[in-house]
Amino acid sequence: MKKPFIMVSVDSSAAEPAMPRDHYSELQAFLAVARHQSFTRAAAEMGLSQSALSHTIRGLEQRLGIRLLTRTTRSVSPTEAGQQLIDRVASKFDDIDIELANISALRDKPAGTVRLSCSDNVAEAFIWPRLRPLLREYPDIKIEIRIDYGLTNIVEERLDAGVRLGEQIDQDMIAVPISGPVRMLAVASPEYWQQHPIPQIPQDLLQHSCINIRLPTYGGCYAWEFEKDGRELRLQVNGQLIFNTVPQIRQACVDGFGLAFLSDECVASEIAAGLLVPVLEDWCPPFPGYHLYYPNRREAAPAFRKVLEALRWQDL
């Protein structure tokens, strides 16, 4: 028979707390390891040595009388009891962080850390240009940007917000536009077009060298999507190169290694400078652009509200 999750001793006069206040740091350590699924990354985040962190977790497990983490040579994951503890207390620590941030807002200027997840092209085109003046005006606001091409669960990762295209956002999230409509463009360098025929329809791309992107949650290389007159096409193209980030794809395209399929804001300056030439534009209609999304579950901290105001799209 498994031991109870937390043992509490009760008498007629008073109840002894199951977790003394000086053990709360052990809970924070456990949540960090579970979140990162790594003692190494959790130790770095907390400014501890791996041995000290491991000792802290063992002490917590001994006090509770149950194993919270399953450890192998390659991975760390919560046990059933560990996941139950995460489900019960993780959100409470989030609430504490929010309240501390709200308390700090009683000073003259908002303060605290805002953690965002987005792709590098979004950070370059929309996030950093708008946050740069905000950070100068509010030096007590800290920004952490995680470059991520997967469909990150921002709640599980304890992020404040993420950026996705509007059509990819879950319905239980608040979504705020940070760009106008976006469209994908098939582009290649002038040198490439000097050696290859211009495609007239998307299927012609199957005869070209195309630079692919592999997304972590897509299960393979991203299929190029086209649409015209209500007809939709998805092509799995081939070529010499596969990357998992946009800047390398763009540079390889400029260097003449084939066609790339990138959003218009990624290649606007290269097209304007004549470094890239788009094709099949009539097959590339616009669609809803990028949105900042975040959970609708609590009052936003003042620092986050300032970030939201700075990033909100203004259609001037």
mmCIF file of C-alpha atoms in Angstrom:
data_model
loop_
_atom_site.group_PDB
_atom_site.id
_atom_site.type_symbol
_atom_site.label_atom_id
_atom_site.label_comp_id
_atom_site.label_asym_id
_atom_site.label_seq_id
_atom_site.Cartn_x
_atom_site.Cartn_y
_atom_site.Cartn_z
ATOM 1 C CA MET A 1 0.000 0.000 0.000
ATOM 2 C CA LYS A 2 1.330 3.436 -0.919
ATOM 3 C CA LYS A 3 1.973 5.920 1.846
ATOM 4 C CA PRO A 4 -0.380 8.920 2.074
ATOM 5 C CA PHE A 5 0.626 11.963 0.036
ATOM 6 C CA ILE A 6 1.128 14.189 3.115
ATOM 7 C CA MET A 7 0.733 12.998 6.689
ATOM 8 C CA VAL A 8 -0.923 15.474 9.058
ATOM 9 C CA SER A 9 -1.149 14.860 12.799
ATOM 10 C CA VAL A 10 -4.260 16.298 14.453
ATOM 11 C CA ASP A 11 -5.137 16.504 18.144
ATOM 12 C CA SER A 12 -7.980 18.175 19.986
ATOM 13 C CA SER A 13 -6.064 21.397 20.550
ATOM 14 C CA ALA A 14 -4.216 22.264 17.338
ATOM 15 C CA ALA A 15 -3.103 20.963 13.959
ATOM 16 C CA GLU A 16 0.616 20.731 13.150
ATOM 17 C CA PRO A 17 1.418 22.116 9.687
ATOM 18 C CA ALA A 18 2.357 19.451 7.176
ATOM 19 C CA MET A 19 5.021 21.714 5.647
ATOM 20 C CA PRO A 20 6.831 24.179 7.968
ATOM 21 C CA ARG A 21 7.508 27.563 6.473
ATOM 22 C CA ASP A 22 11.272 26.974 6.330
ATOM 23 C CA HIS A 23 10.613 24.081 3.930
ATOM 24 C CA TYR A 24 8.943 26.210 1.276
ATOM 25 C CA SER A 25 12.323 26.631 -0.426
ATOM 26 C CA GLU A 26 12.392 22.850 -0.878
ATOM 27 C CA LEU A 27 9.087 23.043 -2.726
ATOM 28 C CA GLN A 28 10.466 25.757 -4.983
ATOM 29 C CA ALA A 29 13.485 23.570 -5.708
ATOM 30 C CA PHE A 30 11.247 20.597 -6.546
ATOM 31 C CA LEU A 31 9.052 22.698 -8.868
ATOM 32 C CA ALA A 32 12.138 24.013 -10.666
ATOM 33 C CA VAL A 33 13.488 20.494 -11.291
ATOM 34 C CA ALA A 34 10.066 19.259 -12.450
ATOM 35 C CA ARG A 35 9.619 22.258 -14.738
ATOM 36 C CA HIS A 36 13.020 21.898 -16.404
ATOM 37 C CA GLN A 37 13.089 18.077 -16.130
ATOM 38 C CA SER A 38 16.754 18.572 -15.347
ATOM 39 C CA PHE A 39 18.795 19.062 -12.182
ATOM 40 C CA THR A 40 21.432 20.910 -14.219
ATOM 41 C CA ARG A 41 19.099 23.572 -15.609
ATOM 42 C CA ALA A 42 17.169 23.918 -12.337
ATOM 43 C CA ALA A 43 20.400 24.370 -10.376
ATOM 44 C CA ALA A 44 21.544 27.065 -12.799
ATOM 45 C CA GLU A 45 18.208 28.888 -12.458
ATOM 46 C CA MET A 46 18.357 28.812 -8.656
ATOM 47 C CA GLY A 47 22.057 29.579 -8.329
ATOM 48 C CA LEU A 48 22.793 26.279 -6.552
ATOM 49 C CA SER A 49 25.176 23.418 -7.160
ATOM 50 C CA GLN A 50 23.647 20.217 -8.533
ATOM 51 C CA SER A 51 24.711 18.312 -5.409
ATOM 52 C CA ALA A 52 23.044 20.879 -3.126
ATOM 53 C CA LEU A 53 19.864 20.777 -5.191
ATOM 54 C CA SER A 54 19.820 16.968 -5.185
ATOM 55 C CA HIS A 55 20.301 16.976 -1.397
ATOM 56 C CA THR A 56 17.365 19.406 -1.022
ATOM 57 C CA ILE A 57 15.064 17.193 -3.095
ATOM 58 C CA ARG A 58 16.068 14.060 -1.153
ATOM 59 C CA GLY A 59 15.332 15.871 2.097
ATOM 60 C CA LEU A 60 11.870 16.827 0.875
ATOM 61 C CA GLU A 61 11.122 13.267 -0.245
ATOM 62 C CA GLN A 62 12.310 11.870 3.097
ATOM 63 C CA ARG A 63 10.114 14.262 5.042
ATOM 64 C CA LEU A 64 7.060 13.408 2.962
ATOM 65 C CA GLY A 65 7.904 9.710 2.952
ATOM 66 C CA ILE A 66 7.341 9.316 -0.776
ATOM 67 C CA ARG A 67 9.349 9.638 -3.970
ATOM 68 C CA LEU A 68 8.486 12.743 -6.018
ATOM 69 C CA LEU A 69 10.852 12.381 -8.974
ATOM 70 C CA THR A 70 11.879 9.483 -11.172
ATOM 71 C CA ARG A 71 15.549 9.819 -12.091
ATOM 72 C CA THR A 72 17.376 8.045 -14.914
ATOM 73 C CA THR A 73 20.729 8.750 -16.506
ATOM 74 C CA ARG A 74 18.954 10.682 -19.264
ATOM 75 C CA SER A 75 15.855 12.232 -17.775
ATOM 76 C CA VAL A 76 14.018 13.448 -14.694
ATOM 77 C CA SER A 77 10.226 13.303 -14.456
ATOM 78 C CA PRO A 78 7.646 13.593 -11.663
ATOM 79 C CA THR A 79 6.099 10.477 -10.164
ATOM 80 C CA GLU A 80 2.345 10.263 -9.716
ATOM 81 C CA ALA A 81 2.726 11.780 -6.253
ATOM 82 C CA GLY A 82 5.085 14.408 -7.616
ATOM 83 C CA GLN A 83 2.613 15.419 -10.312
ATOM 84 C CA GLN A 84 -0.142 15.637 -7.687
ATOM 85 C CA LEU A 85 2.046 17.993 -5.669
ATOM 86 C CA ILE A 86 2.760 20.099 -8.761
ATOM 87 C CA ASP A 87 -0.952 20.348 -9.562
ATOM 88 C CA ARG A 88 -1.731 21.470 -6.015
ATOM 89 C CA VAL A 89 1.000 23.996 -5.283
ATOM 90 C CA ALA A 90 2.526 25.312 -8.543
ATOM 91 C CA SER A 91 -0.281 27.786 -9.204
ATOM 92 C CA LYS A 92 -0.067 29.016 -5.610
ATOM 93 C CA PHE A 93 3.585 29.926 -6.092
ATOM 94 C CA ASP A 94 2.568 31.728 -9.297
ATOM 95 C CA ASP A 95 -0.001 33.679 -7.280
ATOM 96 C CA ILE A 96 2.692 34.643 -4.777
ATOM 97 C CA ASP A 97 4.921 35.894 -7.621
ATOM 98 C CA ILE A 98 2.050 37.962 -9.018
ATOM 99 C CA GLU A 99 1.269 39.495 -5.643
ATOM 100 C CA LEU A 100 4.918 40.358 -5.043
ATOM 101 C CA ALA A 101 4.999 42.032 -8.454
ATOM 102 C CA ASN A 102 1.833 43.941 -7.570
ATOM 103 C CA ILE A 103 3.371 45.077 -4.276
ATOM 104 C CA SER A 104 6.440 46.369 -6.112
ATOM 105 C CA ALA A 105 4.110 48.368 -8.350
ATOM 106 C CA LEU A 106 3.315 50.588 -5.363
ATOM 107 C CA ARG A 107 6.629 52.280 -6.084
ATOM 108 C CA ASP A 108 6.846 55.073 -8.645
ATOM 109 C CA LYS A 109 7.386 52.732 -11.616
ATOM 110 C CA PRO A 110 6.295 49.162 -12.494
ATOM 111 C CA ALA A 111 8.852 46.455 -11.779
ATOM 112 C CA GLY A 112 9.323 42.737 -12.159
ATOM 113 C CA THR A 113 10.189 40.140 -14.787
ATOM 114 C CA VAL A 114 7.979 39.426 -17.811
ATOM 115 C CA ARG A 115 8.739 36.142 -19.588
ATOM 116 C CA LEU A 116 7.760 35.716 -23.234
ATOM 117 C CA SER A 117 8.032 32.926 -25.816
ATOM 118 C CA CYS A 118 8.262 33.636 -29.551
ATOM 119 C CA SER A 119 10.228 32.798 -32.694
ATOM 120 C CA ASP A 120 13.353 34.763 -33.526
ATOM 121 C CA ASN A 121 11.833 36.526 -36.530
ATOM 122 C CA VAL A 122 8.941 37.761 -34.345
ATOM 123 C CA ALA A 123 11.383 38.946 -31.684
ATOM 124 C CA GLU A 124 13.380 40.799 -34.333
ATOM 125 C CA ALA A 125 10.454 42.372 -36.193
ATOM 126 C CA PHE A 126 7.858 43.078 -33.496
ATOM 127 C CA ILE A 127 9.048 42.426 -29.945
ATOM 128 C CA TRP A 128 12.443 44.036 -29.529
ATOM 129 C CA PRO A 129 11.788 47.275 -31.490
ATOM 130 C CA ARG A 130 8.792 48.041 -29.232
ATOM 131 C CA LEU A 131 10.275 46.891 -25.940
ATOM 132 C CA ARG A 132 13.508 48.832 -26.402
ATOM 133 C CA PRO A 133 11.962 52.240 -25.541
ATOM 134 C CA LEU A 134 9.837 50.666 -22.787
ATOM 135 C CA LEU A 135 12.915 49.294 -21.031
ATOM 136 C CA ARG A 136 14.607 52.682 -21.161
ATOM 137 C CA GLU A 137 11.550 54.319 -19.607
ATOM 138 C CA TYR A 138 11.046 51.622 -16.945
ATOM 139 C CA PRO A 139 14.461 50.325 -15.835
ATOM 140 C CA ASP A 140 12.882 48.177 -13.099
ATOM 141 C CA ILE A 141 11.087 46.022 -15.676
ATOM 142 C CA LYS A 142 13.031 42.934 -16.745
ATOM 143 C CA ILE A 143 12.284 40.982 -19.922
ATOM 144 C CA GLU A 144 13.092 37.335 -20.593
ATOM 145 C CA ILE A 145 12.525 36.214 -24.192
ATOM 146 C CA ARG A 146 12.638 32.506 -24.995
ATOM 147 C CA ILE A 147 13.148 31.758 -28.693
ATOM 148 C CA ASP A 148 10.895 28.807 -29.427
ATOM 149 C CA TYR A 149 9.384 27.420 -32.631
ATOM 150 C CA GLY A 150 7.189 24.856 -30.873
ATOM 151 C CA LEU A 151 3.631 25.322 -29.689
ATOM 152 C CA THR A 152 4.783 25.982 -26.128
ATOM 153 C CA ASN A 153 2.383 25.506 -23.224
ATOM 154 C CA ILE A 154 3.072 28.798 -21.488
ATOM 155 C CA VAL A 155 1.194 27.746 -18.344
ATOM 156 C CA GLU A 156 3.307 24.622 -17.831
ATOM 157 C CA GLU A 157 6.490 26.553 -18.637
ATOM 158 C CA ARG A 158 5.495 29.367 -16.234
ATOM 159 C CA LEU A 159 5.750 31.985 -18.954
ATOM 160 C CA ASP A 160 3.679 35.142 -18.870
ATOM 161 C CA ALA A 161 2.784 35.110 -22.566
ATOM 162 C CA GLY A 162 3.644 33.682 -25.954
ATOM 163 C CA VAL A 163 3.307 34.726 -29.581
ATOM 164 C CA ARG A 164 1.538 32.692 -32.258
ATOM 165 C CA LEU A 165 -0.374 33.294 -35.433
ATOM 166 C CA GLY A 166 -3.997 34.065 -34.614
ATOM 167 C CA GLU A 167 -5.316 30.788 -36.022
ATOM 168 C CA GLN A 168 -3.064 28.727 -33.698
ATOM 169 C CA ILE A 169 -4.212 30.133 -30.333
ATOM 170 C CA ASP A 170 -6.310 28.049 -27.931
ATOM 171 C CA GLN A 171 -9.777 29.416 -27.235
ATOM 172 C CA ASP A 172 -9.205 29.663 -23.481
ATOM 173 C CA MET A 173 -6.439 32.242 -23.973
ATOM 174 C CA ILE A 174 -6.669 36.009 -24.300
ATOM 175 C CA ALA A 175 -5.203 37.048 -27.666
ATOM 176 C CA VAL A 176 -3.977 40.560 -28.490
ATOM 177 C CA PRO A 177 -2.771 41.378 -32.038
ATOM 178 C CA ILE A 178 0.812 42.598 -32.295
ATOM 179 C CA SER A 179 0.970 42.756 -36.102
ATOM 180 C CA GLY A 180 -1.257 43.353 -39.084
ATOM 181 C CA PRO A 181 -2.097 40.578 -41.562
ATOM 182 C CA VAL A 182 0.846 38.411 -42.605
ATOM 183 C CA ARG A 183 1.508 36.380 -45.709
ATOM 184 C CA MET A 184 4.078 33.777 -46.628
ATOM 185 C CA LEU A 185 6.293 34.370 -49.656
ATOM 186 C CA ALA A 186 8.336 32.013 -51.813
ATOM 187 C CA VAL A 187 11.620 33.820 -52.519
ATOM 188 C CA ALA A 188 15.030 33.163 -54.025
ATOM 189 C CA SER A 189 18.080 35.207 -54.966
ATOM 190 C CA PRO A 190 18.543 36.806 -58.418
ATOM 191 C CA GLU A 191 21.507 34.460 -58.963
ATOM 192 C CA TYR A 192 19.269 31.454 -58.391
ATOM 193 C CA TRP A 193 16.681 32.724 -60.883
ATOM 194 C CA GLN A 194 19.403 33.222 -63.502
ATOM 195 C CA GLN A 195 19.966 29.465 -63.439
ATOM 196 C CA HIS A 196 16.422 28.160 -62.935
ATOM 197 C CA PRO A 197 13.008 28.782 -64.548
ATOM 198 C CA ILE A 198 10.443 30.909 -62.724
ATOM 199 C CA PRO A 199 7.672 28.647 -61.292
ATOM 200 C CA GLN A 200 4.203 29.389 -62.631
ATOM 201 C CA ILE A 201 2.233 27.212 -60.211
ATOM 202 C CA PRO A 202 3.152 25.831 -56.784
ATOM 203 C CA GLN A 203 3.646 22.302 -58.154
ATOM 204 C CA ASP A 204 6.616 23.630 -60.159
ATOM 205 C CA LEU A 205 8.480 23.978 -56.866
ATOM 206 C CA LEU A 206 8.857 20.205 -56.760
ATOM 207 C CA GLN A 207 11.491 20.629 -59.493
ATOM 208 C CA HIS A 208 13.414 23.254 -57.507
ATOM 209 C CA SER A 209 15.864 23.206 -54.629
ATOM 210 C CA CYS A 210 13.921 24.382 -51.586
ATOM 211 C CA ILE A 211 15.231 25.219 -48.123
ATOM 212 C CA ASN A 212 13.131 23.478 -45.493
ATOM 213 C CA ILE A 213 12.414 24.224 -41.843
ATOM 214 C CA ARG A 214 11.880 21.489 -39.271
ATOM 215 C CA LEU A 215 9.591 22.474 -36.388
ATOM 216 C CA PRO A 216 9.859 20.669 -33.018
ATOM 217 C CA THR A 217 6.133 19.968 -32.653
ATOM 218 C CA TYR A 218 5.294 19.505 -36.343
ATOM 219 C CA GLY A 219 6.578 15.959 -36.738
ATOM 220 C CA GLY A 220 8.646 16.676 -39.840
ATOM 221 C CA CYS A 221 9.513 19.445 -42.254
ATOM 222 C CA TYR A 222 6.918 22.185 -42.552
ATOM 223 C CA ALA A 223 4.666 21.839 -45.614
ATOM 224 C CA TRP A 224 4.500 24.942 -47.812
ATOM 225 C CA GLU A 225 0.896 26.160 -47.979
ATOM 226 C CA PHE A 226 -0.623 28.023 -50.925
ATOM 227 C CA GLU A 227 -4.114 29.243 -51.765
ATOM 228 C CA LYS A 228 -5.778 30.787 -54.818
ATOM 229 C CA ASP A 229 -9.449 31.189 -55.741
ATOM 230 C CA GLY A 230 -10.494 28.971 -52.845
ATOM 231 C CA ARG A 231 -8.089 26.192 -53.818
ATOM 232 C CA GLU A 232 -5.594 25.187 -51.128
ATOM 233 C CA LEU A 233 -2.330 23.305 -51.708
ATOM 234 C CA ARG A 234 0.179 21.842 -49.246
ATOM 235 C CA LEU A 235 3.517 20.829 -50.711
ATOM 236 C CA GLN A 236 6.316 18.817 -49.163
ATOM 237 C CA VAL A 237 9.291 20.265 -50.990
ATOM 238 C CA ASN A 238 12.878 19.018 -51.134
ATOM 239 C CA GLY A 239 16.303 20.528 -51.257
ATOM 240 C CA GLN A 240 19.863 20.431 -50.020
ATOM 241 C CA LEU A 241 19.268 22.238 -46.722
ATOM 242 C CA ILE A 242 17.063 21.892 -43.621
ATOM 243 C CA PHE A 243 17.228 24.332 -40.699
ATOM 244 C CA ASN A 244 15.189 24.822 -37.533
ATOM 245 C CA THR A 245 15.508 28.625 -37.341
ATOM 246 C CA VAL A 246 14.584 31.416 -39.731
ATOM 247 C CA PRO A 247 17.804 33.510 -39.904
ATOM 248 C CA GLN A 248 19.810 30.590 -41.305
ATOM 249 C CA ILE A 249 17.131 29.875 -43.913
ATOM 250 C CA ARG A 250 17.072 33.518 -44.981
ATOM 251 C CA GLN A 251 20.866 33.706 -45.283
ATOM 252 C CA ALA A 252 21.099 30.467 -47.262
ATOM 253 C CA CYS A 253 18.414 31.812 -49.580
ATOM 254 C CA VAL A 254 20.298 35.082 -50.097
ATOM 255 C CA ASP A 255 23.430 33.013 -50.783
ATOM 256 C CA GLY A 256 21.658 31.289 -53.674
ATOM 257 C CA PHE A 257 21.073 27.800 -52.278
ATOM 258 C CA GLY A 258 17.409 27.670 -53.266
ATOM 259 C CA LEU A 259 13.934 28.946 -52.494
ATOM 260 C CA ALA A 260 12.707 29.804 -49.018
ATOM 261 C CA PHE A 261 9.136 30.130 -47.796
ATOM 262 C CA LEU A 262 9.106 32.869 -45.172
ATOM 263 C CA SER A 263 6.687 35.438 -43.798
ATOM 264 C CA ASP A 264 6.794 38.831 -45.478
ATOM 265 C CA GLU A 265 8.249 40.688 -42.473
ATOM 266 C CA CYS A 266 11.236 38.289 -42.501
ATOM 267 C CA VAL A 267 12.287 39.177 -46.039
ATOM 268 C CA ALA A 268 10.952 42.714 -46.562
ATOM 269 C CA SER A 269 14.351 44.403 -46.355
ATOM 270 C CA GLU A 270 16.016 41.774 -48.581
ATOM 271 C CA ILE A 271 13.306 42.175 -51.221
ATOM 272 C CA ALA A 272 13.598 45.976 -51.059
ATOM 273 C CA ALA A 273 17.385 45.697 -51.501
ATOM 274 C CA GLY A 274 17.063 43.324 -54.464
ATOM 275 C CA LEU A 275 18.701 40.448 -52.602
ATOM 276 C CA LEU A 276 15.587 38.258 -52.877
ATOM 277 C CA VAL A 277 12.865 38.027 -55.505
ATOM 278 C CA PRO A 278 9.377 36.676 -54.667
ATOM 279 C CA VAL A 279 7.402 34.364 -56.958
ATOM 280 C CA LEU A 280 3.886 32.890 -56.949
ATOM 281 C CA GLU A 281 2.593 35.971 -55.119
ATOM 282 C CA ASP A 282 -0.929 35.358 -56.431
ATOM 283 C CA TRP A 283 -0.846 32.065 -54.504
ATOM 284 C CA CYS A 284 0.145 33.780 -51.241
ATOM 285 C CA PRO A 285 -2.884 35.579 -49.724
ATOM 286 C CA PRO A 286 -2.650 37.360 -46.351
ATOM 287 C CA PHE A 287 -3.959 35.750 -43.170
ATOM 288 C CA PRO A 288 -4.412 36.872 -39.518
ATOM 289 C CA GLY A 289 -1.091 37.989 -38.120
ATOM 290 C CA TYR A 290 0.791 37.475 -34.883
ATOM 291 C CA HIS A 291 -0.929 37.662 -31.509
ATOM 292 C CA LEU A 292 0.352 37.831 -27.966
ATOM 293 C CA TYR A 293 -1.596 35.280 -25.926
ATOM 294 C CA TYR A 294 -1.817 34.712 -22.176
ATOM 295 C CA PRO A 295 -4.094 32.941 -19.667
ATOM 296 C CA ASN A 296 -7.337 34.534 -18.575
ATOM 297 C CA ARG A 297 -7.110 33.571 -14.915
ATOM 298 C CA ARG A 298 -5.875 36.483 -12.790
ATOM 299 C CA GLU A 299 -5.187 40.197 -12.664
ATOM 300 C CA ALA A 300 -2.124 41.015 -14.746
ATOM 301 C CA ALA A 301 0.895 42.496 -12.990
ATOM 302 C CA PRO A 302 1.637 46.179 -13.762
ATOM 303 C CA ALA A 303 4.882 45.326 -15.565
ATOM 304 C CA PHE A 304 3.027 42.893 -17.822
ATOM 305 C CA ARG A 305 0.370 45.509 -18.599
ATOM 306 C CA LYS A 306 3.106 47.923 -19.712
ATOM 307 C CA VAL A 307 4.584 45.240 -21.987
ATOM 308 C CA LEU A 308 1.142 44.473 -23.392
ATOM 309 C CA GLU A 309 0.503 48.133 -24.158
ATOM 310 C CA ALA A 310 3.858 48.457 -25.895
ATOM 311 C CA LEU A 311 3.335 45.384 -28.084
ATOM 312 C CA ARG A 312 -0.318 45.939 -29.032
ATOM 313 C CA TRP A 313 -0.707 46.515 -32.772
ATOM 314 C CA GLN A 314 -1.687 50.049 -33.719
ATOM 315 C CA ASP A 315 -3.150 50.171 -37.239
ATOM 316 C CA LEU A 316 -2.118 53.706 -38.126
#
